[in-house]
Structure formats: structure tokens, C-alpha cells
C-alpha positions as CSV (number, residue, x, y, z in Angstrom):
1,X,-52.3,-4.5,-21.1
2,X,-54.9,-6.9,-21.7
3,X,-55.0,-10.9,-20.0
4,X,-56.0,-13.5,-21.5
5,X,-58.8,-13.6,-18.7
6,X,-59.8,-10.2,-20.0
7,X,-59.9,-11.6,-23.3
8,X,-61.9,-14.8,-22.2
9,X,-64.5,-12.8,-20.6
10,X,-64.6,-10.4,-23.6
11,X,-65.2,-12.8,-25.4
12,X,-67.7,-15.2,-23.9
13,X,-69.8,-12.0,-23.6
14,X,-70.1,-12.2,-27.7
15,X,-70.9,-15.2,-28.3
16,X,-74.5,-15.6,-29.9
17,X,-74.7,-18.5,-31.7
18,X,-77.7,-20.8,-31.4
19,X,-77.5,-24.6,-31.2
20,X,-79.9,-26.6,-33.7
21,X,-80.8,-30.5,-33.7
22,X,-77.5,-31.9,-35.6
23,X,-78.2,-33.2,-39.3
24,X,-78.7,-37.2,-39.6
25,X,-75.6,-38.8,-40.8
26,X,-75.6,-40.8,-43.8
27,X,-76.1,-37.3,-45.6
28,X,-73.5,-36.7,-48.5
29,X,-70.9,-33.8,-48.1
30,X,-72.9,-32.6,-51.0
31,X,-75.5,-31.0,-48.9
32,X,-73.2,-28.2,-49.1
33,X,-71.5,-28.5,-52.3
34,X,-68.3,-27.0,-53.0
35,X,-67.3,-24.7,-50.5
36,X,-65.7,-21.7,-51.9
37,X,-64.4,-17.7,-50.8
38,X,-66.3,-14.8,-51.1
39,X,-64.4,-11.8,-49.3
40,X,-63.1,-13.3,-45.9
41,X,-65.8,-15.4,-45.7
42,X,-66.4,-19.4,-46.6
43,X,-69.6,-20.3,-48.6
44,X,-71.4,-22.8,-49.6
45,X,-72.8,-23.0,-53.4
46,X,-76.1,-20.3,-52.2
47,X,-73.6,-18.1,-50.4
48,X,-74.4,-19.1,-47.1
49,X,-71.3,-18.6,-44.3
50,X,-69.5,-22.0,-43.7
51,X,-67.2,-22.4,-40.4
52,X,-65.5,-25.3,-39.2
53,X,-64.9,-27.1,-36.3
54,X,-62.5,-30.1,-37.6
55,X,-59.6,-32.3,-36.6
56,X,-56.1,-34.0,-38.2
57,X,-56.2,-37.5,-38.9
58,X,-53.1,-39.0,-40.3
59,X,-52.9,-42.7,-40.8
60,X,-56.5,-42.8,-42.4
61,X,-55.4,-44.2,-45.5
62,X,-53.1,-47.0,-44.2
63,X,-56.5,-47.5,-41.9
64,X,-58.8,-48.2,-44.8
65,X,-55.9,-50.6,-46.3
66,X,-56.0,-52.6,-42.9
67,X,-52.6,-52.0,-42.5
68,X,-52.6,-50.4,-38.7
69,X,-55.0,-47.9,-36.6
70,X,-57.8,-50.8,-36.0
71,X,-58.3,-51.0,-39.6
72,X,-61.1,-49.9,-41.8
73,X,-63.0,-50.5,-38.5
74,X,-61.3,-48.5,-37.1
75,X,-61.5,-45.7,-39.1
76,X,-65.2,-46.0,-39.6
77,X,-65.8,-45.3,-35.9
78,X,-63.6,-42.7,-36.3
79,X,-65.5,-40.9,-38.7
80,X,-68.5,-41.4,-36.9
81,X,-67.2,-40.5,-33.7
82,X,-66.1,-37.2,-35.5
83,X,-69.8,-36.8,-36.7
84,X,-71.1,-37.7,-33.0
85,X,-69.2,-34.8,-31.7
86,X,-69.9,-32.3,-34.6
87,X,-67.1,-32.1,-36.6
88,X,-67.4,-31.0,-40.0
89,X,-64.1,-31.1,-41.6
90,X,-60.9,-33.6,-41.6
91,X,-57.4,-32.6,-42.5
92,X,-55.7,-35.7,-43.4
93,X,-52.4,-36.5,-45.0
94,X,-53.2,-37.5,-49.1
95,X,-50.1,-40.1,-48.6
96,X,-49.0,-42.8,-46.6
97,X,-46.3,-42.6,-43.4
98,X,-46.5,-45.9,-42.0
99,X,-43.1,-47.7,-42.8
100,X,-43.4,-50.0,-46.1
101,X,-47.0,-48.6,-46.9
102,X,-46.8,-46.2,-49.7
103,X,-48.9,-44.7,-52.0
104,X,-46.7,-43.3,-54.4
105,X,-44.0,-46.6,-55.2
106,X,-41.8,-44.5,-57.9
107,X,-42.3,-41.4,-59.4
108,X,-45.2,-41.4,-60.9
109,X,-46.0,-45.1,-60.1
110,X,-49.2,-45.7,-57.3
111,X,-49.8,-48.5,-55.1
112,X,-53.5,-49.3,-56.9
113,X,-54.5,-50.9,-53.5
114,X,-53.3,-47.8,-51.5
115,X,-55.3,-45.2,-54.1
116,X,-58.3,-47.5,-53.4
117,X,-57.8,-47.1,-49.7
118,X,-57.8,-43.3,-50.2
119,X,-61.2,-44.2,-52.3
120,X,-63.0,-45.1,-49.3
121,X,-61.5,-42.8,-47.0
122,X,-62.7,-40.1,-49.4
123,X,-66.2,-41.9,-50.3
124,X,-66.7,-43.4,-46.3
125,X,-66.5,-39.1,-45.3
126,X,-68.6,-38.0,-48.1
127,X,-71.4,-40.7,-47.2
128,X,-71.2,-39.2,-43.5
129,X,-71.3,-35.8,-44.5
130,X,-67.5,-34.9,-43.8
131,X,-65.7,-32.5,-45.6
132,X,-61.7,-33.5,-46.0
133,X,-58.1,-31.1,-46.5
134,X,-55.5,-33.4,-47.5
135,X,-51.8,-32.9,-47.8
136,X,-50.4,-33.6,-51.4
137,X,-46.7,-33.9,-49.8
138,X,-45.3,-33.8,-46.8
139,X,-42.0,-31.6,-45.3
140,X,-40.9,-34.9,-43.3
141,X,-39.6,-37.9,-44.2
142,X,-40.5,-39.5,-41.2
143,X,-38.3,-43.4,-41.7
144,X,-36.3,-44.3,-44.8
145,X,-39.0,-45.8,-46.8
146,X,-41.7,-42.8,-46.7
147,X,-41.9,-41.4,-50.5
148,X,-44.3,-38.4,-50.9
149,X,-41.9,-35.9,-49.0
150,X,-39.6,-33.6,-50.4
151,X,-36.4,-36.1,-49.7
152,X,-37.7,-38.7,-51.6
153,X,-38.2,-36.3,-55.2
154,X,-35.1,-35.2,-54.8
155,X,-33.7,-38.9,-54.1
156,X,-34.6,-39.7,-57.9
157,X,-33.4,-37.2,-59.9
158,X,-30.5,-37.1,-61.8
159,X,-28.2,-34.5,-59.7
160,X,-29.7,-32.9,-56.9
161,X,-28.7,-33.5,-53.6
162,X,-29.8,-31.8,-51.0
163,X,-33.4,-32.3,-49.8
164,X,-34.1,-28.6,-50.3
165,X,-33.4,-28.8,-53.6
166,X,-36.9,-29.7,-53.8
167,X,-38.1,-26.2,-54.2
168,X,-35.7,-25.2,-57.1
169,X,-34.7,-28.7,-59.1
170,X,-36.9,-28.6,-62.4
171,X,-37.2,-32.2,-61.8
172,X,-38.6,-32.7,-58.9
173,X,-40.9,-29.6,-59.3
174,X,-42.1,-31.3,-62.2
175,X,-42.6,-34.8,-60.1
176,X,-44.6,-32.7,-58.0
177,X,-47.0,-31.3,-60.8
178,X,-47.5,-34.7,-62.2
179,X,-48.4,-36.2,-59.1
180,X,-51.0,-33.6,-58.3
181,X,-52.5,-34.0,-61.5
182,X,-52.6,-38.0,-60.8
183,X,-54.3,-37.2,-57.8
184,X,-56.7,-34.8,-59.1
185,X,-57.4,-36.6,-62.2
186,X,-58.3,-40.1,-60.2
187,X,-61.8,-41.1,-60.6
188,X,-62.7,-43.0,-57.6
189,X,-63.3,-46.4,-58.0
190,X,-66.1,-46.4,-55.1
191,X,-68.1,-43.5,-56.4
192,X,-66.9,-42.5,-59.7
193,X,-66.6,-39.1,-59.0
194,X,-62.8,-37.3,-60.2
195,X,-61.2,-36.4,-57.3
196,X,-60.6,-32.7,-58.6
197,X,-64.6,-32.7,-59.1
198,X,-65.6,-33.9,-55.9
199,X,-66.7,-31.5,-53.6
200,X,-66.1,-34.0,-50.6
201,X,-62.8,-32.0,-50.5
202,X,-63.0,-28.7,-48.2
203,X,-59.9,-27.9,-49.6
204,X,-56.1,-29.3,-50.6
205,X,-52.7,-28.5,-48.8
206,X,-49.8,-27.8,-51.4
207,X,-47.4,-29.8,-48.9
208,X,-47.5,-29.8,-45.1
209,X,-45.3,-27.4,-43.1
210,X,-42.8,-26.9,-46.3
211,X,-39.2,-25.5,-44.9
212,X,-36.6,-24.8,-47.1
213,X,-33.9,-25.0,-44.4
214,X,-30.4,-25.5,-45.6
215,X,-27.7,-23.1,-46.2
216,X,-28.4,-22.9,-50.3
217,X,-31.9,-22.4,-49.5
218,X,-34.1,-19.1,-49.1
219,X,-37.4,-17.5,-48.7
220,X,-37.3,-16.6,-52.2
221,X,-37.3,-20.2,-53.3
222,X,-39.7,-21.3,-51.1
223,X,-42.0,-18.0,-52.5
224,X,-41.3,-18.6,-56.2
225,X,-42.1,-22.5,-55.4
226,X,-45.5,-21.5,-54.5
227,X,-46.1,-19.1,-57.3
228,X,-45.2,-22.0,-59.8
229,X,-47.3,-24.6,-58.4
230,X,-50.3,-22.8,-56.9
231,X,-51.6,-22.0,-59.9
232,X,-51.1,-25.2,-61.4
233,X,-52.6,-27.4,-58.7
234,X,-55.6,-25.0,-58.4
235,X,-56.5,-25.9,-62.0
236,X,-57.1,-29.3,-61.3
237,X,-59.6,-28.7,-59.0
238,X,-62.8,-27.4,-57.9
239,X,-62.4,-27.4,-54.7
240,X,-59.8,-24.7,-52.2
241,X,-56.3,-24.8,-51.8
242,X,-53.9,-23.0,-49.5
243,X,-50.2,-24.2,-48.9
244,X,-49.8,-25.9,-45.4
245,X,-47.3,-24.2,-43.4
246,X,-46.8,-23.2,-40.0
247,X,-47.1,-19.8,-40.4
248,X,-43.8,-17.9,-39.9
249,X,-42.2,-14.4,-40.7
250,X,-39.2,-13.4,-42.4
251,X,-36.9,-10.3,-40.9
252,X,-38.4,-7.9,-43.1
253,X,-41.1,-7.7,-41.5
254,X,-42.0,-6.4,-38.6
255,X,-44.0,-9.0,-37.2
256,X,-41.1,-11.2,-37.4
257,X,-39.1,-9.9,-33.9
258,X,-42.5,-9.5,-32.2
259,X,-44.7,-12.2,-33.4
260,X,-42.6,-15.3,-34.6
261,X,-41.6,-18.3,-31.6
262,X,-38.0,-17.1,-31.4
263,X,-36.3,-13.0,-32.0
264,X,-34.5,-12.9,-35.0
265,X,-31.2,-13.4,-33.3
266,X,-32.5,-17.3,-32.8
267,X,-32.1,-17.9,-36.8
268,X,-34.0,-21.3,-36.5
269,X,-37.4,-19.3,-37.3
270,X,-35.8,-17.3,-40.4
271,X,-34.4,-20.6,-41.6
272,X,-37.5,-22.5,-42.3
273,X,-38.2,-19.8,-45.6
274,X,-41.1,-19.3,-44.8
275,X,-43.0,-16.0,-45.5
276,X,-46.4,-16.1,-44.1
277,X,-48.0,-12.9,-46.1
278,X,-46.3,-12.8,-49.3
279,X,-46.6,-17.1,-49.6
280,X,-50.3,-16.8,-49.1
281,X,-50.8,-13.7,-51.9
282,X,-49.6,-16.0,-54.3
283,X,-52.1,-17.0,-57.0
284,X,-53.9,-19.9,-56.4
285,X,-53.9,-20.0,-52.9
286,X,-57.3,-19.0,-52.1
287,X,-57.0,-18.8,-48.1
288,X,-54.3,-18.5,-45.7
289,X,-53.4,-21.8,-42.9
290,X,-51.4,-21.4,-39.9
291,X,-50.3,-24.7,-37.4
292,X,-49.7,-23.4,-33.0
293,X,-47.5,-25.4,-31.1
294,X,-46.7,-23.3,-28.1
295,X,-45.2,-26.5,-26.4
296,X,-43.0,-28.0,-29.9
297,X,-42.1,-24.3,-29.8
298,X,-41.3,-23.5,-26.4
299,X,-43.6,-20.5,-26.2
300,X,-46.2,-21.8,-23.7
301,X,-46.6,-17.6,-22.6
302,X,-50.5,-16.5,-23.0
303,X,-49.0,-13.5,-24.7
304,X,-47.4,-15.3,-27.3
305,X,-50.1,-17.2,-28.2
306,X,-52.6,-14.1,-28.3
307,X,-49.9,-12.4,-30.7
308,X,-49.5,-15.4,-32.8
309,X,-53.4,-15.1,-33.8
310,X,-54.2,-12.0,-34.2
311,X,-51.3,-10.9,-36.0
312,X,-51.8,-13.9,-38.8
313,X,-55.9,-12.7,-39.0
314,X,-54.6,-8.9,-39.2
315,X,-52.8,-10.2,-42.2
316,X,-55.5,-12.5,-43.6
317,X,-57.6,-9.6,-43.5
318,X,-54.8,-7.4,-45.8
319,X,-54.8,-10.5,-47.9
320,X,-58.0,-10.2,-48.2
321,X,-58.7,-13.9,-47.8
322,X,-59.9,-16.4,-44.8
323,X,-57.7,-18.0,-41.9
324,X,-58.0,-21.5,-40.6
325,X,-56.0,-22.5,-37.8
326,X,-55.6,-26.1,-40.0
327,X,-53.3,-27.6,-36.5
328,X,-53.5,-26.4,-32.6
329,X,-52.4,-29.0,-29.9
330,X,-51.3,-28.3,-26.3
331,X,-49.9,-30.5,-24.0
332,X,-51.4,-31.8,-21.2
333,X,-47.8,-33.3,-19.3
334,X,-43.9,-32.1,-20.1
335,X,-42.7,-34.7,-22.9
336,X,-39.1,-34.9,-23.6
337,X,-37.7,-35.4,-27.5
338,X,-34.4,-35.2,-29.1
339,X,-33.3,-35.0,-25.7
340,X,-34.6,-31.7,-25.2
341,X,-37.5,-31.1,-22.2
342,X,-40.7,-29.7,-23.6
343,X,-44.1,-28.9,-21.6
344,X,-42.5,-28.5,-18.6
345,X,-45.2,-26.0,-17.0
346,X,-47.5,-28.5,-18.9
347,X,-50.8,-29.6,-16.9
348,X,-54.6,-31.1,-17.3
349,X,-55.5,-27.5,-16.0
350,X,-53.0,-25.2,-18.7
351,X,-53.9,-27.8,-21.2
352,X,-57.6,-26.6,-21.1
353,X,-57.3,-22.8,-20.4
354,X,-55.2,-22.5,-23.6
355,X,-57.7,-24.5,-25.1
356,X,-60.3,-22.2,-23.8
357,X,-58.6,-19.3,-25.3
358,X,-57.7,-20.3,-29.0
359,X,-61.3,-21.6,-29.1
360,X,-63.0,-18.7,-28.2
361,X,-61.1,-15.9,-30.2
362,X,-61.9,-18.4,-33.0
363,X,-65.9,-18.0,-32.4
364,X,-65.7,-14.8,-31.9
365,X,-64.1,-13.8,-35.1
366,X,-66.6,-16.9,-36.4
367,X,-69.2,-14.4,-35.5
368,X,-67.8,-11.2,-36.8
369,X,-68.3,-9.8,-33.5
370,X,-67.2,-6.2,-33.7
371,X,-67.0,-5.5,-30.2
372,X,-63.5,-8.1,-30.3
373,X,-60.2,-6.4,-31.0
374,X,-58.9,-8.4,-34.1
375,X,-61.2,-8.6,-37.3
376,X,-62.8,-11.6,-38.4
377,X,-60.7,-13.3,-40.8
378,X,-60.3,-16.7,-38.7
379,X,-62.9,-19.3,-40.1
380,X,-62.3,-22.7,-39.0
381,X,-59.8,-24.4,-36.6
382,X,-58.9,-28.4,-36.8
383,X,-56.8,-29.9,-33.7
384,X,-54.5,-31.8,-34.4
385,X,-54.3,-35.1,-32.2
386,X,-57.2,-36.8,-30.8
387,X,-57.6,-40.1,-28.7
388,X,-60.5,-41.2,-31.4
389,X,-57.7,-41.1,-33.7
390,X,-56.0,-44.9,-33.5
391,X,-52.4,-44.9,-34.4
392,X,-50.9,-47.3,-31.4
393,X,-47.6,-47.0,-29.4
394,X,-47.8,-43.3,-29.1
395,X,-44.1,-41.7,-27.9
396,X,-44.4,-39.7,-24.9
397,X,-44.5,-36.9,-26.8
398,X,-47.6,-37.7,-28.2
399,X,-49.2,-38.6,-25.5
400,X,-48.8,-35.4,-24.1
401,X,-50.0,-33.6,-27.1
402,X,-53.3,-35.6,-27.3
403,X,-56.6,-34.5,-26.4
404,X,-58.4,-37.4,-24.3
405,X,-62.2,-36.9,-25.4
406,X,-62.9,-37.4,-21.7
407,X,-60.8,-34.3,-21.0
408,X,-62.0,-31.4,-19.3
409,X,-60.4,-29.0,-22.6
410,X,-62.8,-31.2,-24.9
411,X,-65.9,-31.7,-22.8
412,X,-65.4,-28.3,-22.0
413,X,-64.3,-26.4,-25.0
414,X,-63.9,-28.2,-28.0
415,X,-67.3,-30.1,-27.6
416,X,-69.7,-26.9,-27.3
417,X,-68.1,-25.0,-30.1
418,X,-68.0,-27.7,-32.5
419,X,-72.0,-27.6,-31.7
420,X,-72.6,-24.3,-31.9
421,X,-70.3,-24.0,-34.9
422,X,-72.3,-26.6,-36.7
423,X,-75.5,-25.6,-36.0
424,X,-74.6,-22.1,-37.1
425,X,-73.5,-23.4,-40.9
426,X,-76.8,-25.7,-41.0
427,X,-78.8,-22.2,-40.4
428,X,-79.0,-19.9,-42.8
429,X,-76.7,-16.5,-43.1
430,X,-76.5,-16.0,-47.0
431,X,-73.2,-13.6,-46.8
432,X,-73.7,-10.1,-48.6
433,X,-71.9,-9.7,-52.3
434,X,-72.0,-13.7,-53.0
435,X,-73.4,-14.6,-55.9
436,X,-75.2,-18.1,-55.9
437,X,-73.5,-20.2,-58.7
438,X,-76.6,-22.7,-59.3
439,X,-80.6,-22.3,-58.4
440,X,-81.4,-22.9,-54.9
441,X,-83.5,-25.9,-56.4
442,X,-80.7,-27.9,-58.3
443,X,-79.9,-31.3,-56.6
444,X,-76.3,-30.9,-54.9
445,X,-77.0,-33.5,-51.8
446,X,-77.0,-37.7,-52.1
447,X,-80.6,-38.2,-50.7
448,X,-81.5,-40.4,-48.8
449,X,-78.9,-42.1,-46.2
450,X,-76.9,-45.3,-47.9
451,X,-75.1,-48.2,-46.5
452,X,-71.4,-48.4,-47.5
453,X,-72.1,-51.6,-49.8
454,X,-74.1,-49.2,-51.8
455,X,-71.9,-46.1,-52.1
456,X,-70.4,-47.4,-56.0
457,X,-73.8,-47.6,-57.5
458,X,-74.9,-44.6,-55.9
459,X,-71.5,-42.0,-56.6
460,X,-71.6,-43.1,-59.9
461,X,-75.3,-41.5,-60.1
462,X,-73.7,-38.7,-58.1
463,X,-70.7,-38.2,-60.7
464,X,-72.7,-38.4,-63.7
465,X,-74.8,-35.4,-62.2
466,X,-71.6,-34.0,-61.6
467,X,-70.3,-34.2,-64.4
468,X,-73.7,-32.8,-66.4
469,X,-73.8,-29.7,-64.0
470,X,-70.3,-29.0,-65.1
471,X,-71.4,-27.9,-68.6
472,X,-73.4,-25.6,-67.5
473,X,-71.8,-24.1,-64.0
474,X,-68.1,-22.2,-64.4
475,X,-65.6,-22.7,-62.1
476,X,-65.5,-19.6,-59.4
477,X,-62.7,-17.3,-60.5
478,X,-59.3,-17.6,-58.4
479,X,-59.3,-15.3,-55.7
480,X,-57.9,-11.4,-56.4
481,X,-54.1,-10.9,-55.6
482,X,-53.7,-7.8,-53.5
483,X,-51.2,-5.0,-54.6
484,X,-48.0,-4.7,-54.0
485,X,-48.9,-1.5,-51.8
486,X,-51.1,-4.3,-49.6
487,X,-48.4,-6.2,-49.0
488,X,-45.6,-3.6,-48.3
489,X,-48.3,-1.8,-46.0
490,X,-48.4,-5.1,-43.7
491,X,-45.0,-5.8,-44.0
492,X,-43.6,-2.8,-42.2
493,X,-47.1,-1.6,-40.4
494,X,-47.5,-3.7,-37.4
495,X,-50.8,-3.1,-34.8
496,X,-50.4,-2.6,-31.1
497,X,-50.7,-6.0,-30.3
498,X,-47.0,-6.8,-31.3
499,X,-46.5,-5.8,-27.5
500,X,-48.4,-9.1,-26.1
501,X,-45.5,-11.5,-28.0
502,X,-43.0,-8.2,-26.8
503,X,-44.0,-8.8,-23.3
504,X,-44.1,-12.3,-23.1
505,X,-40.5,-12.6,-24.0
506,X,-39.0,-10.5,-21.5
């Protein structure tokens, strides 16, 4: 059976890409216009491959209101530490979690000062050349007074209960739909452009890591949840969506026993609803997102963490659709929550060898090496906490989980592929099939470099453009749902490398 040193020396064997001078920052996200799927690949508006090296950031909007995280300061040498170290892409929560900051006030009532904070965040990233994912809701209600999670919907309607009634309560499903169409329908008040025409935004999340967890609640509700609002969501914007979760299996299929945290005996998997194949076939959802927490999970085995990825790109590939790896972190010290002990084999050392690993299978597959066993399906990867992210008074659990940029696992790791990940989508590799939906000539990037003082003036030049090339440039079709014989085929065909999770748990 194969080690993940093996692996690691398979892989660093592949790797070809080139590194190219980084492009001056001040450059609009437009350079690359809406980025959008052909096959398993991303691409830019002239069909060339775009892969990501990104990060999670999740106070940025309570940042730009000054309300904690060093402020708008603070987030502005954020951004620009992210563009310093060659990140292209930002997930980010669309809603406030800081206690008594919240977007969303009532249903269907906005904190103007809150949607103006997410103006800048959203205009500050385009004018540095940042491309954004943000979660419409969230799964947690992290204190009492967070709204925008699925316990506060079901806290104002008229007789639902449980939190989980979120998924099947026509009320709060419509809550849902009419915030996302709020959201998508905002013109920023910094550059003018409509949020659902803005091509700052890589992609949107549906909600992040929905569970439907209680006894009344199944997979099938979580799964006819998604087919509702997919589609609905997607037509209010231009640019990607895909739903958010972690990434789990239910019993029927095989991968399930093999590839999930826990056997099927430990329900706690099962429980969450989640489905990872038959969630992400759902229309609308035009790639598949997966979150690894070996340490939150208490699968810290190599084995389980090589299963975990290549099982979710052997699906993405019968999906027919792209995988991004939207949030990795692994502890760097045992951390103890709920009074349970997590980490505890947790070093500096593991820290940056499972680091080393994720990273690399991810450039491989980046490169659509064929000499790697798993097929290419995984396209970007975002960590998920970062010490260039500001957010204060960290628990010891976070602290563990955060990558120190003076780290050996980022100088090491993260820091080279994020350069050799952007220099390869500033290159050229026009991706066979595509079809370019403007001329290579039309303007799609900002110019010149601005100042923030003169991003208004400027994105309402940008939107008007926008909205003339809208007349004349369709929207790309969703992308093609595979047949039921796909999905069937996945469900109860599972590839040799089942036995890496198998033999990690024994």
C-alpha cells in the first residue's frame, strides 16, 4: 500500500509549473472576468484554465464597519498581505458573527451601514485584483444575537420549532430566497456594479456546512432543499455557486464506511444529512466544495486524509464538475473544546507534513498530471485560518488551528504553490472545447491602478460597461446534470483507494 511519502515524492516529481513576475496590484478582479466551468476545468471569459490558491476570512465585514479585527485598516493590509503572498481568491462569510453586529436586522430588513461595509469589502478586493466566495447563511448560530443562520429563520416564523425546520418550513425557505435576491440585486454604493453582475465574486456558497441534524430531519430534506434553491439563487447571478458543506456520505453509499470521519455505526456522520454526490448534481450548483478537519474530526491518520480527497475528486469527476477544497486547517498543538481533547499527536512538524500533502495532491491534479493516481477534478484550495487574518482573543482551539505566516507549513508549502499557482493562471492555457463568450479585444479589466477614494467614480464607469456588455453577451448555460445511471454507478462503485481510510481505522 502506498505512503503518503510515496505519494509526496510522486508527486513532487510532476510538478511543472513555471513561476512569472506577479501582476501589479491595483488591477481590477476584472482582468479575468467572470470565471465560469467548462468540463472539470475553471475558465476565465477566453477559456483560459483558472486555479486558486485562496484563504477564509470571516469577520471582513464587521472589519470594514470598524467594529473589531483592526478595522478597515485592518482589513486593507489584509487584503494586501493576501496579494503579497499570491493569493487569488477569498472565501468570506456574506453576514456578520460578531455579537450585536448584524447585517440582516429582521427578515428582510439590512443594517444599511453593514451592506455598505460589505461594499467595500467587495469593491477594496476587486480594486486589488481578489476574487471573493461568500456564504449567504451560515449552519451556526454562533451567540444569541447572530441572525443569518438557519436558527434565526426559523425563530420568526409562525410555527416552526426546531432549527432544522429550516430546510422544510415554506417560510423560512422563502426568507432564504428573498434574502439572496436582496443580496444579489444590491448595487454597490462604492462602485455601482449589482452584486449578481459583478464578476469580483469567484463564486457564492448556498449556506456554510448546512446539517440537518435532528431526529425529524433527513438527507432527503437537506437534498430537496438544494434542488429548490440552487436553481433559484443561480439565477440571480453571473457568477458560480456551489453549496458549502463539509462533504459527507450517506450509508448508501459505499464510500460512506470507508471514506467518511467515523464507520456508520458512529451515527454522528449520517446525522448531519448530508449527501456529498447527489447534493452537488443538483441544478444550479455548478461545482462541488469539500471543508478537511482531520483534527475537529479526530482523524489525524495520513490514510484518512488521502481517502478523504481522492474519493470526493473521483466523484467530482462523475459529476462531471470541478472540486475546491473551499476549508483545510491542521493543528499545529492539541486544543481542548467542549471538554473533549483534540490534536493530541498535534506538532509544528505534523502540522507542516499534512500541509505538505494536501498541497501537493492539489497541484498535481492542478496540473492534470496523468502520471498521479486520482484524476484532476481538484481546482483550488482556500485554508481556512490565517495569522493575517485579525479577529483578537483567539480560544485555544484556534490558536492551534492557525497557520503563523512565519511557519515552516507556509513558508514552506503554502507560499510556493500559491506562486506557482498564480503564475500559471496569468499564463496562457486556453482549455480545449471552451468557447470564448466575448472578443479577446473587449475591455473586461479597470485600467490603470486607482486609489480607494476613487473606486465610486471609477465602478460606476465599470458598471455602466457592465451593464452595456450584458445586452449583447448571454449568460453561460447552467452546468449539465449527470444521469441517474452516473450517480448510481458512483454510489455503489467505489475505487481501490477506499482501503487507505479502511486501513487507517484499524
Amino acid at each position: 500500500m502506498a505512503t503518503w511519502g510515496v505519494v509526496v515524492s510522486l508527486i513532487a516529481a510532476s510538478v511543472l509549473f513555471s513561476g512569472v513576475h506577479a501582476q501589479v496590484a491595483g488591477q481590477q478582479s476584472q482582468q479575468h472576468g467572470f470565471i465560469r466551468v467548462s468540463g472539470q476545468n475553471f475558465v476565465d471569459d477566453q477559456c483560459n484554465d483558472f486555479t486558486f490558491s485562496g484563504y477564509n476570512t470571516w469577520e471582513a465585514i464587521e472589519a470594514a464597519a470598524n467594529t473589531c479585527c483592526g478595522g478597515r485598516a485592518g482589513l486593507n493590509e489584509q487584503l494586501q498581505t493576501a496579494v503579497a503572498n499570491n493569493f487569488t481568491v477569498v472565501r468570506m462569510f456574506g453576514f456578520a458573527v460578531e455579537e450585536g453586529v448584524n447585517l440582516q436586522t429582521a427578515p428582510g430588513v439590512y443594517n444599511e451601514s453593514l451592506f455598505r461595509a460589505f461594499d467595500y469589502v467587495v469593491a477594496r478586493a476587486g480594486q486589488l485584483g481578489l476574487k471573493l466566495i461568500p456564504a449567504l447563511a451560515n449552519n451556526w448560530h454562533y451567540n444569541s444575537n447572530s441572525t443569518d443562520n438557519k436558527c434565526w429563520y426559523v425563530n420568526h416564523t409562525e410555527n416552526a420549532e426546531e432549527c432544522d425546520e429550516f430546510w422544510t418550513n415554506p417560510e423560512t425557505i422563502q426568507m432564504y430566497k428573498n434574502h439572496a435576491h436582496a443580496v444579489m440585486t444590491r448595487n454597490n454604493s462604492i462602485t455601482g456594479v449589482r452584486y449578481g453582475q459583478d464578476p469580483t465574486f469567484f463564486a457564492w456558497d448556498l449556506i456554510n456546512e448546512g446539517r440537518c441534524e435532528s431526529a425529524n430531519c433527513t438527507a432527503a430534506d437537506l437534498q430537496s432543499w438544494t434542488e429548490e434553491v440552487a436553481p433559484y439563487v443561480k439565477n440571480l447571478t453571473r457568477s458560480l455557486l456551489t453549496i458549502g458543506q463539509e462533504g459527507f456520505y450517506q450509508a448508501a453509499n459505499c464510500h460512506a464506511n470507508n471514506v467518511n470521519p467515523a464507520p456508520n455505526s458512529d451515527k454522528w456522520v449520517l446525522a448531519t444529512g448530508q449527501d456529498f454526490l447527489p447534493n452537488h448534481m443538483a441544478r444550479g450548483i455548478d461545482y462541488a466544495s469539500i471543508h478537511l478537519w482531520p483534527d475537529n474530526w479526530a482523524r489525524t491518520d495520513d490514510p484518512f486524509g488521502y481517502g478523504w480527497l481522492y474519493a470526493h475528486m473521483e466523484d467530482a469527476q462523475t459529476a462531471g464538475k470541478p472540486l475546491v477544497l473551499e476549508e483545510f486547517g491542521k493543528a499545529s498543538a492539541p486544543f481542548s473544546t467542549d471538554n473533549n481533547q483534540y490534536g493530541v499527536d498535534a506538532t509544528p512538524l505534523s502540522q507542516e507534513q499534512y500541509y505538505k500533502i494536501v498541497y501537493a495532491i492539489a497541484e498535481a491534479s492542478m496540473n492534470d498530471d496523468p502520471s498521479t493516481p486520482w484524476t484532476s477534478s481538484l481546482k483550488g484550495i482556500a485554508l481556512w485560518r490565517w495569522d493575517a487574518v485579525d479577529s483578537g482573543g483567539l480560544s485555544s482551539k484556534d490558536e492551534a488551528l492557525t497557520l503563523n505566516s512565519s511557519s515552516e507549513a507556509f513558508t514552506n508549502v503554502v507560499l510556493p504553490f500559491s506562486q506557482r499557482v498564480k503564475a500559471r493562471s496569468q499564463s496562457s492555457h486556453p482549455v480545449r472545447g471552451c468557447t470564448p463568450i466575448r472578443p479577446a479585444n473587449a475591455s473586461s479589466a479597470a485600467g490603470p491602478s486607482i486609489s480607494v477614494s476613487s473606486i465610486s467614480n471609477a465602478g460606476r464607469r465599470l458598471a455602466q460597461a457592465s451593464q452595456h456588455r450584458d445586452q449583447s453577451v448571454a449568460q453561460p448555460p447552467s452546468h449539465p446534470v449527470p444521469t441517474a445511471a452516473n450517480i448510481n454507478a458512483a454510489v455503489t462503485n467505489c475505487s481501490a483507494y477506499s482501503v487507505y481510510s479502511l486501513a487507517g481505522s484499524q
